[in-house]
Tab-separated table of C-alpha atoms and ligand atoms in Angstrom:
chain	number	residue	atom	x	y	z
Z	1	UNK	CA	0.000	0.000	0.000
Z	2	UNK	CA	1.024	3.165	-0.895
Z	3	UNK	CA	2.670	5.641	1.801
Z	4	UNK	CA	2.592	9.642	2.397
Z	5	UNK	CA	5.271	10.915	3.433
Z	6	UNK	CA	3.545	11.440	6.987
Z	7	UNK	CA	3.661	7.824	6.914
Z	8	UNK	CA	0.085	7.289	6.863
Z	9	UNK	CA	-1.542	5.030	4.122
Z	10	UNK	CA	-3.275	5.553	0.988
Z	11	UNK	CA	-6.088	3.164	-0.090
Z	12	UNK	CA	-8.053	3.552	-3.143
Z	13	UNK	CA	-11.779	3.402	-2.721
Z	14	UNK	CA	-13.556	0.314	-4.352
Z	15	UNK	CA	-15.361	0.964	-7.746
Z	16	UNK	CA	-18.686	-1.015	-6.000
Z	17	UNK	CA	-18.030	2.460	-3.362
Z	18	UNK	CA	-17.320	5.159	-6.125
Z	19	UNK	CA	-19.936	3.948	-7.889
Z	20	UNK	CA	-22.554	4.407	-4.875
Z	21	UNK	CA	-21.858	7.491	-3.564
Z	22	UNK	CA	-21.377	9.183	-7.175
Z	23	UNK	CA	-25.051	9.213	-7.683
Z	24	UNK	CA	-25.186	11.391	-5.387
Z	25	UNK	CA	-21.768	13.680	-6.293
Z	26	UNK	CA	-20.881	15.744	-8.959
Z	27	UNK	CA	-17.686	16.109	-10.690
Z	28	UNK	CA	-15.048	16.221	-7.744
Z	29	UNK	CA	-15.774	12.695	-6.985
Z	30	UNK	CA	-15.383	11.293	-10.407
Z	31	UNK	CA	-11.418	10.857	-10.636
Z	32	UNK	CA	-11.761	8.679	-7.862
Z	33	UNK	CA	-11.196	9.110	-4.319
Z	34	UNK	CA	-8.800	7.739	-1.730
Z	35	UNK	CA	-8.999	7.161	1.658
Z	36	UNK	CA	-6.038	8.383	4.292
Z	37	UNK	CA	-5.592	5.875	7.298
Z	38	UNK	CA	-6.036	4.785	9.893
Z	39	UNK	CA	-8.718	7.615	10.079
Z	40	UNK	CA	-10.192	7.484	6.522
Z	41	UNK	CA	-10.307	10.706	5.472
Z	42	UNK	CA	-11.466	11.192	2.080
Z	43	UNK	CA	-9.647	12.795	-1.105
Z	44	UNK	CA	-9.677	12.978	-4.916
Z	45	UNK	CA	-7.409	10.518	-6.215
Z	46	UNK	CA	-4.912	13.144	-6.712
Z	47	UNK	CA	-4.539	14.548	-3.075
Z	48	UNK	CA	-1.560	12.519	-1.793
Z	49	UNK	CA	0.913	14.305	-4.216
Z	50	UNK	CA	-0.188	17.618	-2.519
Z	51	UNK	CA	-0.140	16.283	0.768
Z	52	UNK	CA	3.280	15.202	0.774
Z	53	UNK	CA	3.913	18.645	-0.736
Z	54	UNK	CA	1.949	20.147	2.336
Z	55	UNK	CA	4.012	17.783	4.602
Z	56	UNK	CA	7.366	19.389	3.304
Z	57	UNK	CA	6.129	22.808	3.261
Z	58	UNK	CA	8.435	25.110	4.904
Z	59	UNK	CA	6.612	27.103	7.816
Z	60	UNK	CA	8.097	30.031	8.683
Z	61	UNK	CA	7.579	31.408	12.580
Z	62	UNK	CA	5.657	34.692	11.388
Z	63	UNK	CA	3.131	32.561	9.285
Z	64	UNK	CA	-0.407	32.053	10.630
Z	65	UNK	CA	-1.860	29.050	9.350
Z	66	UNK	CA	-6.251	28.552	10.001
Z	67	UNK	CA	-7.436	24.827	9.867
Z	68	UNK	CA	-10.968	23.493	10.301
Z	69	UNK	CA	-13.355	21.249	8.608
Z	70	UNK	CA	-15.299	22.506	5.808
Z	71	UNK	CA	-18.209	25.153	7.162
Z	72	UNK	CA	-16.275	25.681	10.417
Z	73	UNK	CA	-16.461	29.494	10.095
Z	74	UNK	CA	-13.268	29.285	8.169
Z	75	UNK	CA	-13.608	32.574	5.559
Z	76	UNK	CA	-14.796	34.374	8.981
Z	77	UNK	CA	-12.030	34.004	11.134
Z	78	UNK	CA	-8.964	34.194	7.901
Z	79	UNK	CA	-11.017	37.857	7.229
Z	80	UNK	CA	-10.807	38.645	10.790
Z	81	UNK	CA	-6.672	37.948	11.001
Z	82	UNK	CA	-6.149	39.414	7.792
Z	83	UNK	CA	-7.935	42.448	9.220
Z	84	UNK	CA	-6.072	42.053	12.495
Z	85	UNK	CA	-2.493	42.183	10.820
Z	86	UNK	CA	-2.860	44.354	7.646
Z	87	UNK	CA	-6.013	46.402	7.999
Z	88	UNK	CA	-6.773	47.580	11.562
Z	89	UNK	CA	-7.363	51.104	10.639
Z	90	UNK	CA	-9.401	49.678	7.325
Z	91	UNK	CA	-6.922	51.984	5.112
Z	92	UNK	CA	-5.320	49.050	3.448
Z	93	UNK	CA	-6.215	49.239	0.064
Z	94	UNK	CA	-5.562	45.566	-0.354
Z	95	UNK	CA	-8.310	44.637	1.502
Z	96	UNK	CA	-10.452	44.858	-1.810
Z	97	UNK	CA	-8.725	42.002	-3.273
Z	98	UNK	CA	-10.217	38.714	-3.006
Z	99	UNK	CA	-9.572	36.432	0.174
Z	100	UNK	CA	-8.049	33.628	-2.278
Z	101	UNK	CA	-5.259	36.556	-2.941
Z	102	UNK	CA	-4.804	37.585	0.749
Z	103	UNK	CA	-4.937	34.168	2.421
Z	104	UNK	CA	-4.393	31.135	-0.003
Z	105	UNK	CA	-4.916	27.283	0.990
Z	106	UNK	CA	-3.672	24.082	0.453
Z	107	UNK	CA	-6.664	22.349	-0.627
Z	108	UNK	CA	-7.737	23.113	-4.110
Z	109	UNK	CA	-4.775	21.630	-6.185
Z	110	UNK	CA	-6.099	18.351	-5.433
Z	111	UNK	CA	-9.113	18.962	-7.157
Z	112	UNK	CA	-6.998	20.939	-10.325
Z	113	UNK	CA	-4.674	17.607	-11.166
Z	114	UNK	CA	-4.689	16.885	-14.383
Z	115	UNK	CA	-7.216	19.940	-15.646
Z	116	UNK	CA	-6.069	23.168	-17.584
Z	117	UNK	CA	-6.457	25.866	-15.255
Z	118	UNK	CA	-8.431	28.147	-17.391
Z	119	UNK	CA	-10.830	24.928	-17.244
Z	120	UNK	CA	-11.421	25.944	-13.688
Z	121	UNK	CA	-13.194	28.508	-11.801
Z	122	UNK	CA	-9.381	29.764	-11.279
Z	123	UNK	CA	-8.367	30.965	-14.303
Z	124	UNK	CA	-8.056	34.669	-12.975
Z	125	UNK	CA	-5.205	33.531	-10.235
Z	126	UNK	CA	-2.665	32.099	-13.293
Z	127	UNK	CA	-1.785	35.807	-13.584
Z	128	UNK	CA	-0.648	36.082	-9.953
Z	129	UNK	CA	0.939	32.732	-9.933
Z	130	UNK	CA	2.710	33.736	-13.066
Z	131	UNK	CA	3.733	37.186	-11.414
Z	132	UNK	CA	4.795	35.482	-7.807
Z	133	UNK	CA	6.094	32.220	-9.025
Z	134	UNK	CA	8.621	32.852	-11.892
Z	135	UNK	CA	9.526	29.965	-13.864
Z	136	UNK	CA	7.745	27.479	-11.738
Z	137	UNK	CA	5.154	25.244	-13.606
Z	138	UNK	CA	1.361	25.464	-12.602
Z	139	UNK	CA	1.497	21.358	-12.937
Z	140	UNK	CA	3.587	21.531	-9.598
Z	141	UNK	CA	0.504	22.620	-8.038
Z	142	UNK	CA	-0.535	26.386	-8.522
Z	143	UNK	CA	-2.237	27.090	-4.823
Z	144	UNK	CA	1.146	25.258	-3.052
Z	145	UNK	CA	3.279	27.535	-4.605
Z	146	UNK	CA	1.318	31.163	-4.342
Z	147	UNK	CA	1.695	29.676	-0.801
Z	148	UNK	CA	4.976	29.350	-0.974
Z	149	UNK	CA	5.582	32.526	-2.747
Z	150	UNK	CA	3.052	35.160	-1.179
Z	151	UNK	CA	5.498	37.728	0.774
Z	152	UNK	CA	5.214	37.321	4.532
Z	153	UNK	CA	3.703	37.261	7.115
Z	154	UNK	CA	1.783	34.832	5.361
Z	155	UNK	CA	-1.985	34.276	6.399
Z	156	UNK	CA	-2.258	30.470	5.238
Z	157	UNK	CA	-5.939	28.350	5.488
Z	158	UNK	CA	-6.383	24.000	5.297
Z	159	UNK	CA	-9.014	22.168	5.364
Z	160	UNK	CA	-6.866	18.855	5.590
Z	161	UNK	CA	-6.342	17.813	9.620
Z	162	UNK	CA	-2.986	18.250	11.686
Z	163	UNK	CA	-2.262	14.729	11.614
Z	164	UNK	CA	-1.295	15.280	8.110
Z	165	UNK	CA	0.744	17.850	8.499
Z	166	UNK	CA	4.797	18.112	9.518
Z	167	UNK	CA	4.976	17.342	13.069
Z	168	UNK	CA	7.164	20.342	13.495
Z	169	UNK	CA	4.554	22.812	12.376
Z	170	UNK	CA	3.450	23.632	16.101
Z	171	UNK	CA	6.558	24.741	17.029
Z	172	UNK	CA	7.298	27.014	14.326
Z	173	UNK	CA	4.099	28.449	13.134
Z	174	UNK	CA	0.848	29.609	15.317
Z	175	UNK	CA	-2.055	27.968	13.983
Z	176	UNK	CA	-5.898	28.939	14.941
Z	177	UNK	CA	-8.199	26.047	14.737
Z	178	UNK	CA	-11.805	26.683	13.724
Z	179	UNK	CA	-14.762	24.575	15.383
Z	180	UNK	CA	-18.245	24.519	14.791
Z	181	UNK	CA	-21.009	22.675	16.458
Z	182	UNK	CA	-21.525	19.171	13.639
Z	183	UNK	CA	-25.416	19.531	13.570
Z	184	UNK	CA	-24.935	23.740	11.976
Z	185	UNK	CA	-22.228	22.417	10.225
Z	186	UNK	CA	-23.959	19.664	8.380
Z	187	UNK	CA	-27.086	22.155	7.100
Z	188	UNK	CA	-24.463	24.441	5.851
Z	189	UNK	CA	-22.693	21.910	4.499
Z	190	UNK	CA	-26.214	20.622	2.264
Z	191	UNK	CA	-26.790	24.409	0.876
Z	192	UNK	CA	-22.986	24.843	0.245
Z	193	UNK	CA	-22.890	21.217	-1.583
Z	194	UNK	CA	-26.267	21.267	-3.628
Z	195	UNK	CA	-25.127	24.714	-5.104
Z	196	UNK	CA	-21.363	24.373	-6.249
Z	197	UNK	CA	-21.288	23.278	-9.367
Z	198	UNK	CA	-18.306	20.444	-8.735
Z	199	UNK	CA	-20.032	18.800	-5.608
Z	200	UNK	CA	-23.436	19.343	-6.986
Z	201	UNK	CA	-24.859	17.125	-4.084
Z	202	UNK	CA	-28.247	15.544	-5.297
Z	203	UNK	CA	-29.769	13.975	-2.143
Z	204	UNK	CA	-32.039	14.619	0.589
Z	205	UNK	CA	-30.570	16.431	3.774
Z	206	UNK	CA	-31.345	13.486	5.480
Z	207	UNK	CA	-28.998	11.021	2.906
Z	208	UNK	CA	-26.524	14.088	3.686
Z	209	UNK	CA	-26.401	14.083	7.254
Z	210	UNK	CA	-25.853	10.086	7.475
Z	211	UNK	CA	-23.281	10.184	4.444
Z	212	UNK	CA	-21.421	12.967	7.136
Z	213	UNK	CA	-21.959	10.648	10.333
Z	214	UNK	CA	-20.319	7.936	7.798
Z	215	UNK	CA	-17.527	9.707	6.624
Z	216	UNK	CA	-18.513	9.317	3.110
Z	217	UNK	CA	-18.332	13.091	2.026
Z	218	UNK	CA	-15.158	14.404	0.707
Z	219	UNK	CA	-12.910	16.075	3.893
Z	220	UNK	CA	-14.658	13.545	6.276
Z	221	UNK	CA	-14.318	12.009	8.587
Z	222	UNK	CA	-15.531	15.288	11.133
Z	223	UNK	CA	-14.114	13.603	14.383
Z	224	UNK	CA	-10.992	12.452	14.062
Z	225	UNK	CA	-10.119	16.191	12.153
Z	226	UNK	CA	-11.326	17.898	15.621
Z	227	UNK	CA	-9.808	15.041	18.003
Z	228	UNK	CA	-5.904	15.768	15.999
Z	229	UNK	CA	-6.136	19.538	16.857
Z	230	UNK	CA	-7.886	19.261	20.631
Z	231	UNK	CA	-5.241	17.064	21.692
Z	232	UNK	CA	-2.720	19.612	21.258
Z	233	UNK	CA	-4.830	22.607	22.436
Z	234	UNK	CA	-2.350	23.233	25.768
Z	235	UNK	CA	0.545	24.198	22.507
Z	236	UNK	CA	1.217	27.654	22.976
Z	237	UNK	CA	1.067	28.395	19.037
Z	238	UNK	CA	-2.397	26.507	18.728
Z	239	UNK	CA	-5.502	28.618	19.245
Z	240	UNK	CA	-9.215	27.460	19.612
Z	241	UNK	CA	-11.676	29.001	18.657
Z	242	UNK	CA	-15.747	27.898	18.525
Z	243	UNK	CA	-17.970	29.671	15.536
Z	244	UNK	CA	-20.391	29.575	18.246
Z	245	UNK	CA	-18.039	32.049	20.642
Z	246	UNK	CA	-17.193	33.835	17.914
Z	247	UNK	CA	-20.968	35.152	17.241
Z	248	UNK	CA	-21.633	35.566	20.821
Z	249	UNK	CA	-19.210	37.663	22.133
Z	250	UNK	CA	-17.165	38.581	18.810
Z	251	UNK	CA	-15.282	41.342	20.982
Z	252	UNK	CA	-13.963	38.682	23.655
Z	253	UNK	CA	-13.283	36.433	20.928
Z	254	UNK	CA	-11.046	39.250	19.069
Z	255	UNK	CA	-9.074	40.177	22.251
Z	256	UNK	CA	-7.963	36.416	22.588
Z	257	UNK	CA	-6.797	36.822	19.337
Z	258	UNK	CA	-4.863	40.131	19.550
Z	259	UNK	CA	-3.121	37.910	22.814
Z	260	UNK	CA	-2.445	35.443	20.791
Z	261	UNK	CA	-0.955	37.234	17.419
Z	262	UNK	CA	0.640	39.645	19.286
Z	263	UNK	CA	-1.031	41.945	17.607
Z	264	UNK	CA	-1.272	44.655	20.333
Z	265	UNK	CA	-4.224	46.555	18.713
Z	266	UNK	CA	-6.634	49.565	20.491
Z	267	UNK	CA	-10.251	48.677	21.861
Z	268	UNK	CA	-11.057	50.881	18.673
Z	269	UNK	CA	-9.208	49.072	16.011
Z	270	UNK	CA	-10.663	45.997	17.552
Z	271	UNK	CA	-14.115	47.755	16.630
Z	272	UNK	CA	-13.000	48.269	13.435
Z	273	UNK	CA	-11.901	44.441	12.735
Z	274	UNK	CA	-15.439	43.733	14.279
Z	275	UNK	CA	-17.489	45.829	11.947
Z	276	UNK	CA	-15.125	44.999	8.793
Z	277	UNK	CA	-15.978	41.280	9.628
Z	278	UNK	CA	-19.163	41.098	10.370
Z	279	UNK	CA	-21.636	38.837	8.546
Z	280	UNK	CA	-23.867	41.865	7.117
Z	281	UNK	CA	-20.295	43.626	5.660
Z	282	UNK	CA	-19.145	40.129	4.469
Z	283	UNK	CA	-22.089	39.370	2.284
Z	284	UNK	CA	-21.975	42.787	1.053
Z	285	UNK	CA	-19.086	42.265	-0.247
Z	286	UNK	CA	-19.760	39.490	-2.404
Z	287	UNK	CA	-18.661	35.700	-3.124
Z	288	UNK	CA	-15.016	34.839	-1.713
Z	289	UNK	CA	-14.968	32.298	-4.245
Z	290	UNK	CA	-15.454	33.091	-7.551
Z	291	UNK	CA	-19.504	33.711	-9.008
Z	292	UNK	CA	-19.370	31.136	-11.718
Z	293	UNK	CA	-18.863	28.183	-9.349
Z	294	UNK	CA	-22.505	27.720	-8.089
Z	295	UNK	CA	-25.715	26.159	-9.482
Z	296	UNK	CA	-28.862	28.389	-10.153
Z	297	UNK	CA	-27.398	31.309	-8.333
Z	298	UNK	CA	-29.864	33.896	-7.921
Z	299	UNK	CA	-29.039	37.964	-9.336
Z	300	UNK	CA	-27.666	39.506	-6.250
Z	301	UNK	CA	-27.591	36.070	-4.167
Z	302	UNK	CA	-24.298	35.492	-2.425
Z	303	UNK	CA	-24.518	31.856	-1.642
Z	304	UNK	CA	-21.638	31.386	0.222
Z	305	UNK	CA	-22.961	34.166	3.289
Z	306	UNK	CA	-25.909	31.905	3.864
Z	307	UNK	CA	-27.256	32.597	7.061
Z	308	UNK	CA	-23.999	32.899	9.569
Z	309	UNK	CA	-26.482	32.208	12.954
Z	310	UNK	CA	-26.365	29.450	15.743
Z	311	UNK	CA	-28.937	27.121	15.530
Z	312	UNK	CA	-29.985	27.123	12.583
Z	313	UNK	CA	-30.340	23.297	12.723
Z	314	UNK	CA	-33.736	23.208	13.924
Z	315	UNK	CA	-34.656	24.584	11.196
Z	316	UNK	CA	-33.578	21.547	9.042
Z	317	UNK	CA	-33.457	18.359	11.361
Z	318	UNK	CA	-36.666	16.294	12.144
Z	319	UNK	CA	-37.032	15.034	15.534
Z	320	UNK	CA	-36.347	11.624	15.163
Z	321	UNK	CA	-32.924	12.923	12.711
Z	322	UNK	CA	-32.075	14.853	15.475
Z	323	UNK	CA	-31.888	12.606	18.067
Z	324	UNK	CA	-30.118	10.294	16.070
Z	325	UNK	CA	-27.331	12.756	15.248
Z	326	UNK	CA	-27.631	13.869	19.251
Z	327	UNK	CA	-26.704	10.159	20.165
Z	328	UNK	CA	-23.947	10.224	17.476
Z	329	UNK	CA	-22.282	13.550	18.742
Z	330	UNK	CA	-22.638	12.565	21.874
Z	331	UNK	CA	-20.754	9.333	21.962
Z	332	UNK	CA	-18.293	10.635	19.216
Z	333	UNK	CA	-17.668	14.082	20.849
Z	334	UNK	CA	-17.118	11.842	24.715
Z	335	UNK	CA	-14.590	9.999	22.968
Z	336	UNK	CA	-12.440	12.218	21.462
Z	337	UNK	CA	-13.033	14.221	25.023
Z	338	UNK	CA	-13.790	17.623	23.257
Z	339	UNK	CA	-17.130	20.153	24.640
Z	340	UNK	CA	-18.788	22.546	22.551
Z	341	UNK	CA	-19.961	25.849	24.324
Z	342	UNK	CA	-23.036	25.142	25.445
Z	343	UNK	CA	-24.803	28.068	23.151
Z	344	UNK	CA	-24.057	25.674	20.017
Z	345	UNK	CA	-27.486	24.539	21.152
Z	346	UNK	CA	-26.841	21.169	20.628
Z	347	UNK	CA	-27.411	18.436	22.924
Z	348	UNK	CA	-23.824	17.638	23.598
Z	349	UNK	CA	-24.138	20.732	25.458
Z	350	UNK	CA	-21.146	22.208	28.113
Z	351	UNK	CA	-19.053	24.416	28.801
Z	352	UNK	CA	-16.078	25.020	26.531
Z	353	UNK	CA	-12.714	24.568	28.065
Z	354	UNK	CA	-9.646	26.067	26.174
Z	355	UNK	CA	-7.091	24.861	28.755
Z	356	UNK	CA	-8.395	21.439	28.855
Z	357	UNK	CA	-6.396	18.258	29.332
Z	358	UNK	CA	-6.027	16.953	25.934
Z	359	UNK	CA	-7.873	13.728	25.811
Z	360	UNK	CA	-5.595	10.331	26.868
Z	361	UNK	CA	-6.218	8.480	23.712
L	1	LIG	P1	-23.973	29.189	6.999
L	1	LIG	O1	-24.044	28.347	5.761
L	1	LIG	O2	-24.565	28.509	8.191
L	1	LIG	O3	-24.522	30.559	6.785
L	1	LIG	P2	-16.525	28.266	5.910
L	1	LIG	O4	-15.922	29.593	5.667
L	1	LIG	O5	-15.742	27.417	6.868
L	1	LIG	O6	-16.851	27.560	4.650
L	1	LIG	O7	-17.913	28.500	6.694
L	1	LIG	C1	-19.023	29.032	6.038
L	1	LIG	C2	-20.079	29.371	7.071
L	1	LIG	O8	-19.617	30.513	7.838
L	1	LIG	C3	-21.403	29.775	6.433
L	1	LIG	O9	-22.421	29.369	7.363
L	1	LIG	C4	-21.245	31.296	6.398
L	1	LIG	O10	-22.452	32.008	6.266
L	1	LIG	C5	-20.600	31.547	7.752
L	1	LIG	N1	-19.960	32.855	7.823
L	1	LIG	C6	-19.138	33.423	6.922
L	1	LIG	N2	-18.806	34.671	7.319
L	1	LIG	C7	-19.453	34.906	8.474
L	1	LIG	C8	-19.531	36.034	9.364
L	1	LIG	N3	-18.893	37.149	9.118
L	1	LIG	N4	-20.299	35.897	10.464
L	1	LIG	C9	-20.978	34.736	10.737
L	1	LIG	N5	-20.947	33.639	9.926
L	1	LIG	C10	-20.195	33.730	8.810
């Protein structure tokens, strides 16, 4: 069996699998999909090249690097440290470019492999690689290297866990870990994946929600991703922080931050990050990805600022769904020993604990 260079395994899916779940799935899944172990998380076909690239990436200590699953609250909290390190006055006139510019990631090569990039909705960021990555080949993964390249300090975003990352990374690079309670995450998760184009998801909420629990959907499995960061929350350079804590007391939320980038800004410049970031001046800004990559989208809709509340959930889960997904969360969240703040509403409800004991196992 094949091995990453983080010495975990590679295992193709079975065809009997792929062919399954691509009834439901649109084009990401078709190139086929592997599965990382022991924990099974699931890639295209494509993603341990860029892992091992991610694996030798070289950190630097002023780089801040934002990981979370998928729906986490991810865009949120990169706007808020971009805002934090380059705009706290909101006189950068950079702050008009698009996020992609200001804060690449990791994760979108794997889904480029093999495809011209003017096939993609990225045709627009060949320029800047071209610009920031002279004589370098797009082939060699176009998002690794604007990473790479992008003059420092460099505001860096993954979606793929720590486990998969350089062991070293802690110690030389702060990295702020985005969590969000699974059951908001999940109803995101169906709007965001029946309306881009490449996941195109065409089942029920319901089929969603167990395909999550199952760690069938692309980026799963949702545990084991939260379980690799919570067991080093006592690092110094790793930094928590819930979605849910982050809408209800953004302020607090902002002054952690400040503590832990150093950032040393005023009560009024933390007003300013506030405002700049909040979900109303977000959406009016428009889609952080590009417009062409959704399904149906409305005139004036910005799919990606959905909704942005707590809760939400009810709005989406049946009873007896629910308490299915309670009973899940509630065994899965015991054993990896990690609490969500009890306003996530859900009913694996405590108190958050940022200082916890990392879990034993
Ligand atoms: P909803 O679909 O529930 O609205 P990610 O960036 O990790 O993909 O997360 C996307 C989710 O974060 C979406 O949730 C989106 O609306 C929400 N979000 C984005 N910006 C936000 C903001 N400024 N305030 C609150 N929620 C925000």
């Amino acid at each position: 069996m094949r091995k990453l260079a983080s010495g975990h395994e590679v295992e193709e899916v079975s065809k009997e699998w792929l062919d399954n779940i691509s009834k439901y799935h649109g084009p990401f899944y078709v190139p086929g999909m592997v599965r990382i172990k022991p924990d099974g998380y699931l890639y295209p076909a494509a993603a341990p090249i860029y892992l091992d690239k991610l694996y030798n990436f070289k950190f630097k200590p002023d780089d801040v690097l934002v990981v979370s699953f998928l729906k986490a609250g991810t865009t949120w909290t990169q706007e808020i440290i971009w805002t934090m390190l380059f705009n706290p006055n909101l006189d950068n006139p950079k702050a008009d470019l698009p996020l992609l510019l200001r804060s690449p990631e990791f994760n979108i090569d794997m889904f480029m492999h093999g495809v011209s990039v003017e096939e993609t909705p990225f045709q627009k960021m060949k320029e800047v690689f071209l610009q920031l990555c002279p004589g370098r080949k797009i082939e060699d993964g176009m998002f690794t290297q604007i990473c790479e390249m992008i003059p420092g300090p460099r505001l860096l975003k993954s979606h793929f866990p720590l486990c998969l990352m350089n062991p070293d990374l802690l110690d030389t690079t702060k990295v702020v870990y985005v969590a969000r309670n699974p059951k908001d995450l999940m109803v995101s998760l169906y709007f965001f994946m029946r309306k881009l184009k490449n996941y195109d998801f065409k089942g029920t909420f319901e089929e969603l929600v167990h395909q999550f629990m199952d760690g069938d959907l692309i980026f799963s499995p949702y545990w084991p991703h939260l379980r690799d960061a919570w067991q080093r929350i006592n690092h110094p350079n790793l930094h928590w922080i819930f979605y849910e804590d982050l809408k209800a007391d953004t302020m607090k939320e902002l002054r952690r931050l400040d503590h832990f980038l150093n950032t040393g800004l005023t009560s009024s410049q933390l007003l300013n990050v506030a405002n700049h970031t909040s979900f109303s001046a977000m959406k009016s800004r428009g889609e952080p990805i590009a417009d062409n990559v959704y399904n149906n989208k409305e005139d004036n809709e910005t799919v990606f600022f959905r909704k942005g509340q707590v809760g939400d959930w009810k709005n989406h889960f049946s009873p007896e769904l629910s308490e299915e997904v309670d009973r899940w969360v509630a065994k899965e969240a015991a054993a990896a020993g990690i609490t969500f703040p009890s306003r996530s509403s859900t009913s694996t409800s405590s108190s958050p604990s940022p200082n916890a004991d990392p879990p034993s196992t």
